[in-house]
PDB file of C-alpha atoms in Angstrom:
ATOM      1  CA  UNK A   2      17.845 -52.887  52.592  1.00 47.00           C
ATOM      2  CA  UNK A   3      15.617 -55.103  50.167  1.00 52.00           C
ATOM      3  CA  UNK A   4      15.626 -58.860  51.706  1.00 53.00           C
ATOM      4  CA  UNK A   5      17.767 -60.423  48.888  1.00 45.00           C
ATOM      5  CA  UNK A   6      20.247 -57.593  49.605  1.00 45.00           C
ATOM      6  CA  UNK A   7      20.468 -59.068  53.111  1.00 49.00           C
ATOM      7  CA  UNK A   8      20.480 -62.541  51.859  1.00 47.00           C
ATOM      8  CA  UNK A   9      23.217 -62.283  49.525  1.00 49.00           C
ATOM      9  CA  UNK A  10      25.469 -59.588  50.678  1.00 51.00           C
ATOM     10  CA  UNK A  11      25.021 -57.855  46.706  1.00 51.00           C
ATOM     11  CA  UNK A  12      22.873 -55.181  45.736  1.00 51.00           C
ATOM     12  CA  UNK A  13      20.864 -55.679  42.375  1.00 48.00           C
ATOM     13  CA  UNK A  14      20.711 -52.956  39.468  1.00 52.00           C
ATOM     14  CA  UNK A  15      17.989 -50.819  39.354  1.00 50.00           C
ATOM     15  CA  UNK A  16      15.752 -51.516  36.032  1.00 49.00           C
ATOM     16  CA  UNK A  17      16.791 -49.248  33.271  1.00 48.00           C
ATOM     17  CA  UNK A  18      13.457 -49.470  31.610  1.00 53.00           C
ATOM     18  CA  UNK A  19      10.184 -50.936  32.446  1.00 61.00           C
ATOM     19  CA  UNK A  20       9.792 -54.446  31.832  1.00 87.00           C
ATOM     20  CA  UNK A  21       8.270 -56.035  28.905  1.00 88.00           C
ATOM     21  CA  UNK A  22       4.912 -56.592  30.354  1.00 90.00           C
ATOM     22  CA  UNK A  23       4.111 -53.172  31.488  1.00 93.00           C
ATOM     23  CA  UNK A  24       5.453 -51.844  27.847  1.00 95.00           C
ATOM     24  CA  UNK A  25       3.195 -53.912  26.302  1.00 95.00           C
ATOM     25  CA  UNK A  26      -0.296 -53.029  28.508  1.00 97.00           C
ATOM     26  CA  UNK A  27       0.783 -49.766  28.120  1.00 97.00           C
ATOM     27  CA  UNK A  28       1.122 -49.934  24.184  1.00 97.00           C
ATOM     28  CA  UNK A  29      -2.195 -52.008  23.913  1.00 98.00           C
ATOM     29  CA  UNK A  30      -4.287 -50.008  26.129  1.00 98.00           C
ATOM     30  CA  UNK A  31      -3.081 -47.272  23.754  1.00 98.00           C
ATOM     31  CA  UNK A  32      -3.564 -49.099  20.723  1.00 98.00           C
ATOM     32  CA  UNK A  33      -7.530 -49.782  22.249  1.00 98.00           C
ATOM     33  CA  UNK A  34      -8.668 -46.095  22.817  1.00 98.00           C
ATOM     34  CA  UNK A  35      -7.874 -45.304  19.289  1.00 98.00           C
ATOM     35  CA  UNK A  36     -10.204 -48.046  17.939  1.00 97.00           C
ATOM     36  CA  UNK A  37     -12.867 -46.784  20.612  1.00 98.00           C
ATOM     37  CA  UNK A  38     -12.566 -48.547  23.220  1.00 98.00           C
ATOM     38  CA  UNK A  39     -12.591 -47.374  27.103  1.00 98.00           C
ATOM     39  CA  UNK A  40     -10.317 -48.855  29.103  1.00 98.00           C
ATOM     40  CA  UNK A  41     -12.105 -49.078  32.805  1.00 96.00           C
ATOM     41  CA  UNK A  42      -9.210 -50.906  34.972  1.00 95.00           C
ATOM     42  CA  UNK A  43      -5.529 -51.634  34.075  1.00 96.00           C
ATOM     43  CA  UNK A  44      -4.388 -54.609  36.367  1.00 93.00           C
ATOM     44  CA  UNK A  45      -7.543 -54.969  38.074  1.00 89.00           C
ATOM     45  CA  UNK A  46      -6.621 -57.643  40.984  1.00 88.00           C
ATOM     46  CA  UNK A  47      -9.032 -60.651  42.381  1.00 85.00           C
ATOM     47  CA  UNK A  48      -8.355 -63.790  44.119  1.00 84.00           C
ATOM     48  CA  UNK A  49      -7.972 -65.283  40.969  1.00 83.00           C
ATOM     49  CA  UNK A  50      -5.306 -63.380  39.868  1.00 90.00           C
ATOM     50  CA  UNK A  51      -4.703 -60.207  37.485  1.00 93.00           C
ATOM     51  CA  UNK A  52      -6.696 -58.505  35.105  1.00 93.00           C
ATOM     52  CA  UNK A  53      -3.756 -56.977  32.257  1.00 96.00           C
ATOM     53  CA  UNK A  54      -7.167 -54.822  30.898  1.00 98.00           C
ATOM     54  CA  UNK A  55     -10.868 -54.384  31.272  1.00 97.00           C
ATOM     55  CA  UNK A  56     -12.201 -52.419  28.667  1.00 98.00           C
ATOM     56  CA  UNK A  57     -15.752 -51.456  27.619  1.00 97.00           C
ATOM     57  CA  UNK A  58     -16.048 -52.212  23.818  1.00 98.00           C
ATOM     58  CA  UNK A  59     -17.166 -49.107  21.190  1.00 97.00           C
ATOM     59  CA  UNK A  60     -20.520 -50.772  21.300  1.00 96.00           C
ATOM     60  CA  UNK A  61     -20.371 -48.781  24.892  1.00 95.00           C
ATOM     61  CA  UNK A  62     -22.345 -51.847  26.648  1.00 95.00           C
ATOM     62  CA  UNK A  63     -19.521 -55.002  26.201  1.00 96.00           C
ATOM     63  CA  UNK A  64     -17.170 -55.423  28.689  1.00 96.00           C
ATOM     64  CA  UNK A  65     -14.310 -57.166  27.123  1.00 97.00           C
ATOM     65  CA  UNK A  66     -11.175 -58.629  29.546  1.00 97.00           C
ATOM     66  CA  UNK A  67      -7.654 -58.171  27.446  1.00 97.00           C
ATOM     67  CA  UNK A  68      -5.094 -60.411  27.967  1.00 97.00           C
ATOM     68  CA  UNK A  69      -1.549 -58.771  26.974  1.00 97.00           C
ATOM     69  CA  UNK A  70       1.507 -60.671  25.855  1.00 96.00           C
ATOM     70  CA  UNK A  71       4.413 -58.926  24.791  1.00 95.00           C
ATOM     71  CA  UNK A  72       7.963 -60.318  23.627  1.00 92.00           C
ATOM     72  CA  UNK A  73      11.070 -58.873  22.656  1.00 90.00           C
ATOM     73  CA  UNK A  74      12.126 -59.431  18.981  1.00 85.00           C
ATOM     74  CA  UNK A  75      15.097 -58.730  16.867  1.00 79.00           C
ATOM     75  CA  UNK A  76      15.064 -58.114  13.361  1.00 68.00           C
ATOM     76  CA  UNK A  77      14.977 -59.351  10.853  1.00 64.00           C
ATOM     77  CA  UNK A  78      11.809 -61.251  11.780  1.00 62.00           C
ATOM     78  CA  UNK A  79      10.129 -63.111   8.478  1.00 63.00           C
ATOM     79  CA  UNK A  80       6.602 -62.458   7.714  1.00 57.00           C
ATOM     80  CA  UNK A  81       5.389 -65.910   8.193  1.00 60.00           C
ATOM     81  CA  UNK A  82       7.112 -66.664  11.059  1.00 63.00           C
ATOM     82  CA  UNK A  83       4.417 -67.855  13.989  1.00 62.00           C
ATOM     83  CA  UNK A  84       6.939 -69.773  16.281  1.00 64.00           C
ATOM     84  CA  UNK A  85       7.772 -66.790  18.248  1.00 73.00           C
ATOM     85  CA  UNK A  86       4.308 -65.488  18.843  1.00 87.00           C
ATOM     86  CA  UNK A  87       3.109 -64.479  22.304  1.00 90.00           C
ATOM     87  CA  UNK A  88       0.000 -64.764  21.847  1.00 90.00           C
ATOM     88  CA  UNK A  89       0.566 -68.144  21.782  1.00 89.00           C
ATOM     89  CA  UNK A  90       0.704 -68.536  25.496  1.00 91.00           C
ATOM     90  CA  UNK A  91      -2.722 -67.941  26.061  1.00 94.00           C
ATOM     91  CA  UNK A  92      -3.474 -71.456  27.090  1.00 93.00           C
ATOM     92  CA  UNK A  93      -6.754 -73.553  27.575  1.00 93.00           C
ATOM     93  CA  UNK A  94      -5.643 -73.255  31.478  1.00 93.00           C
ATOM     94  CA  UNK A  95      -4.894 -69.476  31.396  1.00 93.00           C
ATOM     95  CA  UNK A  96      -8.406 -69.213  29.996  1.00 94.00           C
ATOM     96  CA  UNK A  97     -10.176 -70.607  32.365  1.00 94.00           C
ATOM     97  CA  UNK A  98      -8.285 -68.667  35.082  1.00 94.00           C
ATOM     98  CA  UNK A  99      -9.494 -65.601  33.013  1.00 95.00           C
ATOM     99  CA  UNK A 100     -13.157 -67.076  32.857  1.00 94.00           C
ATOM    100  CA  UNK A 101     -13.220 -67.009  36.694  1.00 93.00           C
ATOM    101  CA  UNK A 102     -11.728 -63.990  37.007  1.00 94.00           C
ATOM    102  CA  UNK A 103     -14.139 -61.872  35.033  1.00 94.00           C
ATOM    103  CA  UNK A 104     -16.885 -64.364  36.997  1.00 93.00           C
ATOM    104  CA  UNK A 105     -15.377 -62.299  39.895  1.00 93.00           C
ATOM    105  CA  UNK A 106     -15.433 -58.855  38.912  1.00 93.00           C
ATOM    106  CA  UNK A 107     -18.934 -58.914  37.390  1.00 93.00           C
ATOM    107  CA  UNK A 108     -20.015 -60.446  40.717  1.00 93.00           C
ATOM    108  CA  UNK A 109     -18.134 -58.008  42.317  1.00 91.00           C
ATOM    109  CA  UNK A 110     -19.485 -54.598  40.422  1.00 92.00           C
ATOM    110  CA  UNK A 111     -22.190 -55.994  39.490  1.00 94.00           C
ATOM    111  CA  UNK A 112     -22.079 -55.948  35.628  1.00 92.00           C
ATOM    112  CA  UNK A 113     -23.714 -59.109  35.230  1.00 91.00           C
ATOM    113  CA  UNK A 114     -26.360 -57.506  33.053  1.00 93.00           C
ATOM    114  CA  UNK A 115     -23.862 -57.446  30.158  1.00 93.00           C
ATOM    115  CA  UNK A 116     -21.818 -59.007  27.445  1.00 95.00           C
ATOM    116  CA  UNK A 117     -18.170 -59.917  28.269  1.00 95.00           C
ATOM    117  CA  UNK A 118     -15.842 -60.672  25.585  1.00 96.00           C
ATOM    118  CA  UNK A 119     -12.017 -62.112  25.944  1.00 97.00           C
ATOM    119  CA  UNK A 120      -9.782 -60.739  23.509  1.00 97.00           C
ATOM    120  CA  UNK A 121      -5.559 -61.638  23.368  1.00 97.00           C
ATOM    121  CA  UNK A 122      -3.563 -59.329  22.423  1.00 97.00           C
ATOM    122  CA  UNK A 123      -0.327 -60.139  20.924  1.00 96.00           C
ATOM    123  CA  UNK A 124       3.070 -57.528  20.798  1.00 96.00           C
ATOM    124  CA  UNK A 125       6.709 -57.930  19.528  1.00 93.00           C
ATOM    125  CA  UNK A 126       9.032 -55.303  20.657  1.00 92.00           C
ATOM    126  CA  UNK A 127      11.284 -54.428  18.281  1.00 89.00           C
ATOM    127  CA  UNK A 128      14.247 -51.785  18.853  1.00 88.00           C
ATOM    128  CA  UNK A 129      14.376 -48.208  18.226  1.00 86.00           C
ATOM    129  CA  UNK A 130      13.223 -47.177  15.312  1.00 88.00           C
ATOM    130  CA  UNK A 131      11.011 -49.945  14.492  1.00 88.00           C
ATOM    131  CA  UNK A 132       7.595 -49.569  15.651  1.00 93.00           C
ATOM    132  CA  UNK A 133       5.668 -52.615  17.588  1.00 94.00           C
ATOM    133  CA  UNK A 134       3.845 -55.039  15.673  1.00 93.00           C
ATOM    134  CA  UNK A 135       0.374 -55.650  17.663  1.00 96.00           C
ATOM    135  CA  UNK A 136      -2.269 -58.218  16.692  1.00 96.00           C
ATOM    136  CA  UNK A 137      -5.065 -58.044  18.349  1.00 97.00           C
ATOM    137  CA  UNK A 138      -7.610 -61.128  18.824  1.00 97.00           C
ATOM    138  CA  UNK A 139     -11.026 -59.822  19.348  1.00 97.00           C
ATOM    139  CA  UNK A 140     -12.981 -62.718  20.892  1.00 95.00           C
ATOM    140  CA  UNK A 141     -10.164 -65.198  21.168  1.00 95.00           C
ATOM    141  CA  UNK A 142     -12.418 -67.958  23.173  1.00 92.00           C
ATOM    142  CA  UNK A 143     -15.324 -68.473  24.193  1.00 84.00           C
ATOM    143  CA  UNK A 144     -17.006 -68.618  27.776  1.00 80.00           C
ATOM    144  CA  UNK A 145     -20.394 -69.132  29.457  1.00 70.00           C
ATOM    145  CA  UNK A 146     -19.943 -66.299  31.026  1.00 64.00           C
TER     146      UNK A 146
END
């Protein structure tokens, strides 16, 4: 019996669906191989945290570290509405955690011979039958990586 179980006497529900994250890696790594790109780890772990993707770019010789943000959105959302984007939690401290991590993993497999990009990726969820809206931000920051 799972330790909040024990805790509280109640049983939770089991998920119905995955969870938004996992939806949205899984959509974006998608989304990636048809523009070319190889995806070489899905939540790649260091001591720094998690990778959501590592991908080699279709230049075959960039690495590039994706950073996935997915939200749920109901329609109807207006076209030049920004204040729900998920993209937009990609912050300057986020960054630098994924600066270090990717500092990590190069040490770590060695790939310190090559490029490494970051690129955000942005996806609202919309329900059935709408289809998800993904932006994708190739080079979002920079690094001295």
């Amino acid at each position: 019996m799972p330790i909040w179980s024990r805790l509280t006497g109640r049983l939770l529900p089991p998920r119905q669906r995955p969870s938004t994250g996992p939806r949205g890696e899984a959509i974006a790594a998608r989304f990636l191989k048809r523009q070319g790109y190889r995806i070489l780890r899905r939540n790649a772990r260091t001591r720094f945290g998690e990778v959501d993707l590592l991908a080699l770019a279709p230049d075959r010789r960039t690495l590039v570290l994706i950073e996935v943000k997915t939200c749920e959105v109901t329609p109807p959302v207006k076209p030049d509405a920004t204040d729900h984007l998920p993209e937009w939690r990609v912050t300057p401290h986020k960054q630098r955690r994924l600066v270090a991590l990717a500092a990590q993993l190069a040490r770590q497999h060695r790939w310190t011979d090559r490029p490494w990009r970051f690129d955000v990726i942005g996806i609202d969820l919309l329900p059935k039958p709408h289809k998800p809206v993904i932006r994708h931000y190739p080079a979002a920051f920079d690094s001295h990586l």
